[in-house]
CSV table of C-alpha atoms in Angstrom, one decimal:
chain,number,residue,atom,x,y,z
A,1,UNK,CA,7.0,34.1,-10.7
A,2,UNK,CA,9.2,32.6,-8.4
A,3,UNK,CA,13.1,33.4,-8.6
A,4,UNK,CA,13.7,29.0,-8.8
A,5,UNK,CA,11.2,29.2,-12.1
A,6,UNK,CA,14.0,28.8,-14.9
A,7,UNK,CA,15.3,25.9,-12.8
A,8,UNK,CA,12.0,24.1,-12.2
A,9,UNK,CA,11.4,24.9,-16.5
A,10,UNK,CA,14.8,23.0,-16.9
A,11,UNK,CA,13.9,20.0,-14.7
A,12,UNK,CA,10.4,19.5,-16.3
A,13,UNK,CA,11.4,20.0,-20.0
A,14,UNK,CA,14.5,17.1,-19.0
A,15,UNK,CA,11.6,14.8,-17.5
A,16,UNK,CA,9.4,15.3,-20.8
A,17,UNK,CA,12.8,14.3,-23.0
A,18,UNK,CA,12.7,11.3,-20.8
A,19,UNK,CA,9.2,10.3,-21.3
A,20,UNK,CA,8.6,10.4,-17.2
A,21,UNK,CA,7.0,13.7,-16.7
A,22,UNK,CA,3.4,13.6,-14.8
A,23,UNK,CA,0.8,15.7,-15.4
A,24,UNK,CA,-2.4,15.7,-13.5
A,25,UNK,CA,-5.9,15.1,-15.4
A,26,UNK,CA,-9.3,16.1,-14.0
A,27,UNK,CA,-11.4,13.0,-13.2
A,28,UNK,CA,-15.2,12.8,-12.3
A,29,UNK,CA,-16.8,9.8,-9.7
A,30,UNK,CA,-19.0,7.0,-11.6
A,31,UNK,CA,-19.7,3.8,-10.6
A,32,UNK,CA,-17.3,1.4,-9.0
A,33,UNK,CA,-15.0,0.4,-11.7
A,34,UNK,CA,-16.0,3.4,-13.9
A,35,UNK,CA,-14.8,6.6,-14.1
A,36,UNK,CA,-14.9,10.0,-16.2
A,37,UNK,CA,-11.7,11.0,-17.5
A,38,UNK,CA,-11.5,14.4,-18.5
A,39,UNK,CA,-15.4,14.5,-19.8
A,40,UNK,CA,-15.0,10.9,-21.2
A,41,UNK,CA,-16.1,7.5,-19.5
A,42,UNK,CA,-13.8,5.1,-19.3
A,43,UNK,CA,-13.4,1.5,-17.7
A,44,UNK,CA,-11.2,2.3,-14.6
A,45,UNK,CA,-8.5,-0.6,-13.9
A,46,UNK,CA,-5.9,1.9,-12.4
A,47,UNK,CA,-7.8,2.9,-9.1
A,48,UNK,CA,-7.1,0.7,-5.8
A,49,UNK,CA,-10.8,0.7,-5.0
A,50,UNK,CA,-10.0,-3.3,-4.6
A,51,UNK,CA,-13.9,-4.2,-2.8
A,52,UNK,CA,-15.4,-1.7,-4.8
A,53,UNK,CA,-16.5,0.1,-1.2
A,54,UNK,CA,-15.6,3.8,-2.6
A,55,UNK,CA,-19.2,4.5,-3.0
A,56,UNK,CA,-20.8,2.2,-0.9
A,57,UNK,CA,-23.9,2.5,0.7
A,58,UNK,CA,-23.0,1.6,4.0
A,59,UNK,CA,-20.1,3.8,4.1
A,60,UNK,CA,-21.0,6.7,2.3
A,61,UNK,CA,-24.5,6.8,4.7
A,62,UNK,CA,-22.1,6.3,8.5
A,63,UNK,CA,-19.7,8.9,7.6
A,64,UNK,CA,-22.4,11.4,6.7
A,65,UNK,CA,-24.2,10.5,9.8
A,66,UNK,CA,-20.9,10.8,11.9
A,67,UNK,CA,-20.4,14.0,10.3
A,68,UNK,CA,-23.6,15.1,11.0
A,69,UNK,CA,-23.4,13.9,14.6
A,70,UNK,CA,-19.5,14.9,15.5
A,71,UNK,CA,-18.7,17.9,13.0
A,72,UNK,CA,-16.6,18.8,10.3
A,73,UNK,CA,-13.4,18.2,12.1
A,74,UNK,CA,-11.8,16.9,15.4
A,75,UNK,CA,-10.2,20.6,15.8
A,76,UNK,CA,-6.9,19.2,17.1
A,77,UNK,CA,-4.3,16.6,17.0
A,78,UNK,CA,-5.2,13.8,19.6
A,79,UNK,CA,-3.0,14.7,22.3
A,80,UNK,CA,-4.3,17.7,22.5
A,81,UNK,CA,-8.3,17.8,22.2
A,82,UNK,CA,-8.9,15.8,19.1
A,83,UNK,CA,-9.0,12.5,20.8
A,84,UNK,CA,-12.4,11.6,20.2
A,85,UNK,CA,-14.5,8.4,21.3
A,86,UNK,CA,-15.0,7.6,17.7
A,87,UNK,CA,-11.0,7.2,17.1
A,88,UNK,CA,-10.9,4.6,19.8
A,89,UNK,CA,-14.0,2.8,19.0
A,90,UNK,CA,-12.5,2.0,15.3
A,91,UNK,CA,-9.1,1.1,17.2
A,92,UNK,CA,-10.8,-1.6,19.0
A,93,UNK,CA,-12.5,-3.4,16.3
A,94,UNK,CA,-9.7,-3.1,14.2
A,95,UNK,CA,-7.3,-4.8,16.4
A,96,UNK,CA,-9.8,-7.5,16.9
A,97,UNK,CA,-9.8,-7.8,13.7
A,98,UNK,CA,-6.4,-8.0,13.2
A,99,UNK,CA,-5.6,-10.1,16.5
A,100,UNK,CA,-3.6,-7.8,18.3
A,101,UNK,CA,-3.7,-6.0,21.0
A,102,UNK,CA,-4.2,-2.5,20.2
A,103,UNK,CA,-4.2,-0.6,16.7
A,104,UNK,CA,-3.2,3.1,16.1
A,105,UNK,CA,-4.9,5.5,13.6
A,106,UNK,CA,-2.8,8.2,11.1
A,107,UNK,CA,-3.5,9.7,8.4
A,108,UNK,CA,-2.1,8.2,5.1
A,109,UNK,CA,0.3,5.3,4.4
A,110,UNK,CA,3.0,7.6,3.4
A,111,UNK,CA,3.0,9.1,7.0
A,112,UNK,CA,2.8,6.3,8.6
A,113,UNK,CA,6.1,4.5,7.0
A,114,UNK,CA,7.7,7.7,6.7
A,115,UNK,CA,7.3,8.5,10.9
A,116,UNK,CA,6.8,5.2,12.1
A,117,UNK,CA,9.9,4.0,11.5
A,118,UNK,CA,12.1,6.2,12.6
A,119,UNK,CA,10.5,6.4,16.1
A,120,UNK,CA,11.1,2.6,16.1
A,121,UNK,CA,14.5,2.7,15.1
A,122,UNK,CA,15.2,5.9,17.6
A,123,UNK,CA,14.6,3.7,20.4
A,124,UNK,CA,16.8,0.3,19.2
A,125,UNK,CA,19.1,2.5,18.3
A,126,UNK,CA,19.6,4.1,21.8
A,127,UNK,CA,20.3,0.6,23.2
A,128,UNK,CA,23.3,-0.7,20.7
A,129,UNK,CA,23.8,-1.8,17.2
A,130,UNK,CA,20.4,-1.9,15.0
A,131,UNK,CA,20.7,-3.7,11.8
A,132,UNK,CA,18.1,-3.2,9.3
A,133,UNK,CA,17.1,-5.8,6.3
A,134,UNK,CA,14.9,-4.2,3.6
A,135,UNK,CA,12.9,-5.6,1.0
A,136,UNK,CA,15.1,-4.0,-2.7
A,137,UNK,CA,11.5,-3.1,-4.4
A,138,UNK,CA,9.5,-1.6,-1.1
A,139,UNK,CA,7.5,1.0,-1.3
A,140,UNK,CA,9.5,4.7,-1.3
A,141,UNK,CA,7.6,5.7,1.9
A,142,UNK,CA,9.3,2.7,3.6
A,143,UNK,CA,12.4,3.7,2.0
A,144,UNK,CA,12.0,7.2,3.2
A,145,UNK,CA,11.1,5.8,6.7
A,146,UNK,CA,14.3,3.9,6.8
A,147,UNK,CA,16.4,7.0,5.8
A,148,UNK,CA,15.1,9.4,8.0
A,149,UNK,CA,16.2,7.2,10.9
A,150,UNK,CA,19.9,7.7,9.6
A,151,UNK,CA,20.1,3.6,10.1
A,152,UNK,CA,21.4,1.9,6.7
A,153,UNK,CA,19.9,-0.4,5.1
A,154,UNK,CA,20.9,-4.0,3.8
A,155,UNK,CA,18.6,-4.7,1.2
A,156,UNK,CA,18.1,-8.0,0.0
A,157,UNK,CA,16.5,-9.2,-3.2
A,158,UNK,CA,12.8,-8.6,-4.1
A,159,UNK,CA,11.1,-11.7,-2.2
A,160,UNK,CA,14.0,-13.5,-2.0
A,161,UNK,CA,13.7,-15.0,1.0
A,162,UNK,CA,16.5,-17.7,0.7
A,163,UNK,CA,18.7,-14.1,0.1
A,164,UNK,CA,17.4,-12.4,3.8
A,165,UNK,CA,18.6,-15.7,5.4
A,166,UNK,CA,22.1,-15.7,4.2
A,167,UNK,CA,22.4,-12.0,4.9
A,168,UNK,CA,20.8,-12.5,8.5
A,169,UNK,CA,23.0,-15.4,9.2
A,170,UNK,CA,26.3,-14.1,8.3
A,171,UNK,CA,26.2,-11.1,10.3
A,172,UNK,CA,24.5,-12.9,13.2
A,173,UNK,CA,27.5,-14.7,12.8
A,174,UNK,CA,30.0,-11.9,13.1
A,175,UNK,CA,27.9,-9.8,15.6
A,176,UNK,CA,27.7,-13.1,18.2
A,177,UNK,CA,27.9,-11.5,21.8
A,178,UNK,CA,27.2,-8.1,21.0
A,179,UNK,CA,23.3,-6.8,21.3
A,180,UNK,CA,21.5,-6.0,18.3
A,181,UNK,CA,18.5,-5.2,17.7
A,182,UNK,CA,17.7,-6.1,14.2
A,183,UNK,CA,14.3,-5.1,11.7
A,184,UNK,CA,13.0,-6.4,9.0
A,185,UNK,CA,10.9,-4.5,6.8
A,186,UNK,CA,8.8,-5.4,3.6
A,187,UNK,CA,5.3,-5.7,2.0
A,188,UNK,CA,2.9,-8.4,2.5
A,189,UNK,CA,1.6,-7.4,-0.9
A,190,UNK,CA,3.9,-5.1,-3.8
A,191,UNK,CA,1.7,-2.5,-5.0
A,192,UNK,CA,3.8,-2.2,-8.5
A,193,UNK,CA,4.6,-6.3,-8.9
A,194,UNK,CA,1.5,-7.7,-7.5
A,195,UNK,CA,3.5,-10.5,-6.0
A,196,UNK,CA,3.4,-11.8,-2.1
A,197,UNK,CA,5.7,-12.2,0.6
A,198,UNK,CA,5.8,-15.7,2.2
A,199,UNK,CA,4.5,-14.3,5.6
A,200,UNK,CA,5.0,-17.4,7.4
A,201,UNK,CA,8.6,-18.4,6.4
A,202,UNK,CA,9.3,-14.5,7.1
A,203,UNK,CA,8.0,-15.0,10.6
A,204,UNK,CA,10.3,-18.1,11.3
A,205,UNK,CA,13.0,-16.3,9.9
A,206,UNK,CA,12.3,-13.0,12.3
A,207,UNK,CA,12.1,-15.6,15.0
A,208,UNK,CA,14.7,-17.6,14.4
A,209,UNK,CA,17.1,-14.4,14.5
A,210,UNK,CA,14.8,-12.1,16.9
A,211,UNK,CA,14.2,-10.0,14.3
A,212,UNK,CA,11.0,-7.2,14.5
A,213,UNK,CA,8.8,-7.6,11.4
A,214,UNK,CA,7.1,-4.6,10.2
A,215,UNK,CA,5.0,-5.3,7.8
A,216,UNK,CA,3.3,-3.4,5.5
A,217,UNK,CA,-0.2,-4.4,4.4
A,218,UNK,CA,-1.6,-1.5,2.2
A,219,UNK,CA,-2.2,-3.7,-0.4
A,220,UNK,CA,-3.7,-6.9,1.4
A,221,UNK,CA,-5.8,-5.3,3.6
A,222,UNK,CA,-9.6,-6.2,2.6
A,223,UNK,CA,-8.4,-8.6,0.5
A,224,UNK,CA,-6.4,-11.2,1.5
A,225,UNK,CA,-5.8,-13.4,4.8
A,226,UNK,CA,-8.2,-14.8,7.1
A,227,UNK,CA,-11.3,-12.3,7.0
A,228,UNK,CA,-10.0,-10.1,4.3
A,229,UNK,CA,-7.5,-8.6,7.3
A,230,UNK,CA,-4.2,-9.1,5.5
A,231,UNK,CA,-1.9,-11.7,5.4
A,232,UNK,CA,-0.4,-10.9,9.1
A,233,UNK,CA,-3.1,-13.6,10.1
A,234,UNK,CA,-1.6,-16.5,8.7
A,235,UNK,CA,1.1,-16.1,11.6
A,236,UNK,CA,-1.0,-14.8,14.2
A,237,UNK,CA,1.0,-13.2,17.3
A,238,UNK,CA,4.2,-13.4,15.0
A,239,UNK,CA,4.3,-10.3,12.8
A,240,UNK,CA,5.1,-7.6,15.5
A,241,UNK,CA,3.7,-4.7,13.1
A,242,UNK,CA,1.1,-4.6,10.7
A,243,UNK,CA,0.8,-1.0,8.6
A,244,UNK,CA,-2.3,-0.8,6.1
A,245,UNK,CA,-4.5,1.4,5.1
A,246,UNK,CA,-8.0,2.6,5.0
A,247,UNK,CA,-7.6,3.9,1.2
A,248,UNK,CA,-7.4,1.2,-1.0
A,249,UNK,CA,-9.6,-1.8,-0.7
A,250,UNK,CA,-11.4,-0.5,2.4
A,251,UNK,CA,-12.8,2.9,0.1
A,252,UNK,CA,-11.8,5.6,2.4
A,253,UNK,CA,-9.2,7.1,3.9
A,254,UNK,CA,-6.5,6.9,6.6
A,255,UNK,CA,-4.5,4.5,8.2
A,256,UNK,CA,-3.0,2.0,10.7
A,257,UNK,CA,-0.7,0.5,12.8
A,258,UNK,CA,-1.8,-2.7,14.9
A,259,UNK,CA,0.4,-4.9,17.3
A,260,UNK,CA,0.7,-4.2,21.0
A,261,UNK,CA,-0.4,-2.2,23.4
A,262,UNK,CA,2.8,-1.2,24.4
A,263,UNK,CA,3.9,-0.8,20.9
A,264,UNK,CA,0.8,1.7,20.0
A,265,UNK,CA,1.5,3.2,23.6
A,266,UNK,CA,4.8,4.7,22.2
A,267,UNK,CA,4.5,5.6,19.2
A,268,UNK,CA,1.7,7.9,20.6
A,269,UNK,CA,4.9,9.1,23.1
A,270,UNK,CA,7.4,9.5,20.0
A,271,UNK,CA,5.9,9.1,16.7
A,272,UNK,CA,5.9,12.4,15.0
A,273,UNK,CA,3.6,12.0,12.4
A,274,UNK,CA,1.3,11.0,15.0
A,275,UNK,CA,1.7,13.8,17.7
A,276,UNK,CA,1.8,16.5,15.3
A,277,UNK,CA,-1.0,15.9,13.0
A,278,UNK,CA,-5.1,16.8,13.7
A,279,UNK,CA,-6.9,13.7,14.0
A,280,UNK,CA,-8.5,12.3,11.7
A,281,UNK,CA,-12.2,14.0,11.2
A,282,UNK,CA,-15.6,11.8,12.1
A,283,UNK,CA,-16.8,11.8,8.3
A,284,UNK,CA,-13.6,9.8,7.8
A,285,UNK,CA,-14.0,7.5,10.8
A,286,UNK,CA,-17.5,6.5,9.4
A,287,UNK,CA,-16.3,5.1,6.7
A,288,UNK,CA,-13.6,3.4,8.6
A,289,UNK,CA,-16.3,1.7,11.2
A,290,UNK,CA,-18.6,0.6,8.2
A,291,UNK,CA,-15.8,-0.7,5.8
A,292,UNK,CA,-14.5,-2.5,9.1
A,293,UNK,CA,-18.1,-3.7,9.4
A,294,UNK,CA,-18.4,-5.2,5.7
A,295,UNK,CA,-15.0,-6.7,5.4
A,296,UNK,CA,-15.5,-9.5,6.9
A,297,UNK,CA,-18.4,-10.6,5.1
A,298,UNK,CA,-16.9,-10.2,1.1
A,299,UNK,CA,-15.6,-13.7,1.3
A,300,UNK,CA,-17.5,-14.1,-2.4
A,301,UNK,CA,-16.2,-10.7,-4.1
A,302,UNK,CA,-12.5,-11.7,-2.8
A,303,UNK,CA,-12.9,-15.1,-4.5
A,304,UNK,CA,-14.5,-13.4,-7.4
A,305,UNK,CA,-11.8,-10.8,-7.9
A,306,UNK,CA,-9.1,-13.7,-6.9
A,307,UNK,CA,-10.3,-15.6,-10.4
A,308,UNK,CA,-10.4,-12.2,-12.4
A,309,UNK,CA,-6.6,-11.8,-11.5
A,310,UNK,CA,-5.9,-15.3,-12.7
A,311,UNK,CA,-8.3,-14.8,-16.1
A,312,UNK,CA,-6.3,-11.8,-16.6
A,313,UNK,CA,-2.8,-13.2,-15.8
A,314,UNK,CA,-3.1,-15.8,-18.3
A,315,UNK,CA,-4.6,-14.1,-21.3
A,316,UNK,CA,-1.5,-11.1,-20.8
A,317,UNK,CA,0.8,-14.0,-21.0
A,318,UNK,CA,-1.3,-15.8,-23.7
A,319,UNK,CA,-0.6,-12.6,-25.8
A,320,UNK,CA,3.4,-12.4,-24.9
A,321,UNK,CA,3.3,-9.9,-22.4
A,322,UNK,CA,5.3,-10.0,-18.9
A,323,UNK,CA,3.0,-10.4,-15.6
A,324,UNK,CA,5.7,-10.9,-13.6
A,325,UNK,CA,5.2,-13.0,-9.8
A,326,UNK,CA,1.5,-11.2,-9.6
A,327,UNK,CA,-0.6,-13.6,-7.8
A,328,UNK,CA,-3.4,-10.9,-6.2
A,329,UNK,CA,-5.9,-8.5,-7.9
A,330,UNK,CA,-2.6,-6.2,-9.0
A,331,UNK,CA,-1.6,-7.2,-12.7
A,332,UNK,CA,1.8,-5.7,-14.6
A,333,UNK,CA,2.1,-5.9,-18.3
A,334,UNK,CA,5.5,-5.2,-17.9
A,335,UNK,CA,6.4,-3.7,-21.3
A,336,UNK,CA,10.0,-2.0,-20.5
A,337,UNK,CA,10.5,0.8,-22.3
A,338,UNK,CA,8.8,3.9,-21.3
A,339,UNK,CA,7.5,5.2,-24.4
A,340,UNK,CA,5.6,1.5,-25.6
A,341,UNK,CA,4.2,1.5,-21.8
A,342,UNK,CA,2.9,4.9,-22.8
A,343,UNK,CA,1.5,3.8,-26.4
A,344,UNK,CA,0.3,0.9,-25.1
A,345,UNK,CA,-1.9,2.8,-22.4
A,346,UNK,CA,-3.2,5.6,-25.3
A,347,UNK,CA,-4.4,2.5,-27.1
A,348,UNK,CA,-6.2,1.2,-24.3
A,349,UNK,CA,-8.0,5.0,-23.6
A,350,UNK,CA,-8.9,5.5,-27.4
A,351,UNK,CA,-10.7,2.4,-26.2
A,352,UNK,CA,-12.4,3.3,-23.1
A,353,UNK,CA,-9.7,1.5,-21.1
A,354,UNK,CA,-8.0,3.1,-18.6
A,355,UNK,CA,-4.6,1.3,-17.7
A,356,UNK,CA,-1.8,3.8,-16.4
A,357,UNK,CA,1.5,3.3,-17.6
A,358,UNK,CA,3.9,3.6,-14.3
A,359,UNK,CA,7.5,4.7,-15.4
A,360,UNK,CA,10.7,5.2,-13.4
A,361,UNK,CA,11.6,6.5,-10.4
A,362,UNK,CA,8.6,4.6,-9.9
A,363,UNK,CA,9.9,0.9,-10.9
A,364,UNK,CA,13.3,0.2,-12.0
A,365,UNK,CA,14.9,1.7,-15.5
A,366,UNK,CA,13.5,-0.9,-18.2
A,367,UNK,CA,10.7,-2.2,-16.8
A,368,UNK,CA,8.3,0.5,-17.2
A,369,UNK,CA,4.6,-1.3,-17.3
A,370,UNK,CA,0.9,-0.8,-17.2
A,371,UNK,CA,-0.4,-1.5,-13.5
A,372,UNK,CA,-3.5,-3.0,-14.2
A,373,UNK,CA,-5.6,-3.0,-11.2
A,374,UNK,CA,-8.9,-5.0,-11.0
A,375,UNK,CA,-11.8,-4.6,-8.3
A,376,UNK,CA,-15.3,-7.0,-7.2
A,377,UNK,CA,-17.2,-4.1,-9.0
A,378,UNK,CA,-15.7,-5.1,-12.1
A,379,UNK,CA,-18.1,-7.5,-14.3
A,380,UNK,CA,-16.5,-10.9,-16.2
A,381,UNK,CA,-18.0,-8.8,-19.3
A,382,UNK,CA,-15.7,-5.6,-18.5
A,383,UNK,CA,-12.7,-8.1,-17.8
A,384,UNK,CA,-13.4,-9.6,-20.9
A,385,UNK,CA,-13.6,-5.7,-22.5
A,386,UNK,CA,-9.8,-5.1,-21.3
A,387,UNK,CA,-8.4,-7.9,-22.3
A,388,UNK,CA,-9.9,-7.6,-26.2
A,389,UNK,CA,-8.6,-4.2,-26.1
A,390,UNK,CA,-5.2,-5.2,-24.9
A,391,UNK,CA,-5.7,-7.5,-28.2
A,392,UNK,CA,-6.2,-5.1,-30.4
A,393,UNK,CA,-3.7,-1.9,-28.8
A,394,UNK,CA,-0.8,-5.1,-29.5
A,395,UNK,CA,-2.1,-6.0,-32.9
């Protein structure tokens, strides 16, 4: 027993009264799109296994080969001993992927936005006035990211682009003559909305006010843009940073930074998340260099997973239910009070449907939802499944 126990009792019985405490539920692997839920199978629309490439052959077969080859682990961070080939050989065909110049490796997502940023904003800092515009609705590692730099944020409207402008223009405005150095941080993709940022107006607005972009790309990465490489290729050379991951629609683990060489070259001189960690171990990097492999080639399961989200989008609203701006493979059924999001969801598992209901802190108070997320390993029939049992859980 710890001497904080009575305290922590307090805080979890006040998040049960609120309908937002989490518990954690034991799952089991199945197919792609499957899963077993505490000993029952269910259809699996919460996972971000986008491609379906979880359990793929080709990956599952290079990282056991890799491991087989390299070991277990790199045994220390990379600027120690852990640098090994294998890291750089996935950073150079994932910034030819990408376009750039040179990519970065790190662990997860969260580290990334959460050391990235400040080690940016360290070094604008040290040479005047940094002003930083931030997406209201990104994602709380980005938040974090932001606040550990100690830099404020101005926050403009969720996708309002129109919004960033005036905000960019007015203090342009009052800051003429004096050097700034001003960021602009958002998703190409929003992991609870399932809506897009316009990444070409947002690079002629970050170029008409010299504005760095970074840009998060969890979300797009695999599926969207030109090769399935995020939506940082539809202005190629103009988005200074792309951030995505390995996790999601690439079926691994891990993730990335990619812009220039310069770029990449300092972070690995002041990014602490990067310095401090132990690389990334060859099993994972296996998976990395296949997924990386088959990306390009899924032109036909993006398509395919493109018209599931529209199917899906229009029967939700067909049935009165909010979808919000979701135009990608992420669908909301935006319910708004936490306790129907969390009926709703139970009537969609005493189906064999697994939906999560995402509550606040996660989205905003009142818009509580089920993230429905779809994948190329789901089947028109097992579309066609969820959307009769979202039928029948309303009726």
């Amino acid at each position: 027993m710890s001497k904080l126990d009575p305290l922590f009792s307090s805080e979890l019985t006040r998040a049960q009264a609120r309908r937002v405490r989490r518990r954690l539920r034991t799952a089991s692997a199945a197919a792609p799109g499957r899963l077993v839920l505490e000993g029952e199978p269910v259809l699996n629309f919460s996972s971000n296994d986008y491609l379906g490439l979880s359990r793929h052959p080709l990956l599952v077969e290079r990282s056991r080969e890799w491991a087989a080859r390299h070991g277990a682990g790199a045994q220390a961070s990379r600027l120690v001993t852990g640098n090994l080939d294998l890291h750089e050989q996935v950073e150079a065909k994932l910034a030819r992927l990408k376009g750039t110049e040179a990519a970065l490796l790190l662990a997860t997502g969260w580290q990334a936005n959460a050391a990235v940023l400040p080690a940016l904003l360290r070094a604008a800092a040290s040479q005047g006035e940094v002003e930083l515009y931030a997406d209201k609705l990104n994602h709380a590692s980005l938040h974090h990211g932001c606040q550990a730099a100690g830099v404020k944020q101005i926050r403009f409207r969720h996708n309002d682009l129109a919004h960033l402008e005036s905000l960019l223009a007015a203090k342009a405005e009052s800051a003429a003559g004096q050097p700034v150095s001003r960021f602009i941080v958002t998703e190409s993709v929003f992991s609870m909305d399932g809506d897009r940022t316009d990444v070409e107006r947002l690079a002629t607005l970050a170029d008409r006010y010299r504005a760095f972009v970074y840009l998060d790309e969890a979300h797009a990465t695999g599926v969207l843009g030109p090769r399935g490489m995020g939506l940082a290729g539809l202005a190629p050379g103009r988005i200074d940073l792309a951030m995505g991951t390995f996790s999601k629609a690439l079926g691994g683990f891990g993730a990335y930074v990619a812009g220039s060489r310069a770029l990449c070259d300092y972070l690995i001189n002041a990014c602490s998340g990067f310095i401090y960690t132990t690389a990334l171990p060859p099993a994972v990097l296996g998976a990395m260099d296949a997924a990386l492999d088959l990306v390009p080639t899924l032109d036909a399961e993006r398509a395919r997973l493109a018209a599931a989200g529209d199917n899906l989008r229009a029967a939700l609203r067909g049935m009165g239910l909010d979808t919000g701006a979701s135009s990608t493979q992420i669908v909301p059924a935006i319910v708004g009070d936490e306790a129907r999001a969390l009926e709703l969801a139970s009537g969609l598992e005493q189906r064999g449907l697994l939906a999560v209901a995402i509550r606040p802190p996660t989205v905003p108070a009142g818009t509580s939802r089920l993230r429905v997320t779809l994948s190329a390993a789901h089947r028109d029939v097992d579309v066609a499944r969820l959307i009769d049992g979202f039928a029948a859980a309303l009726a």
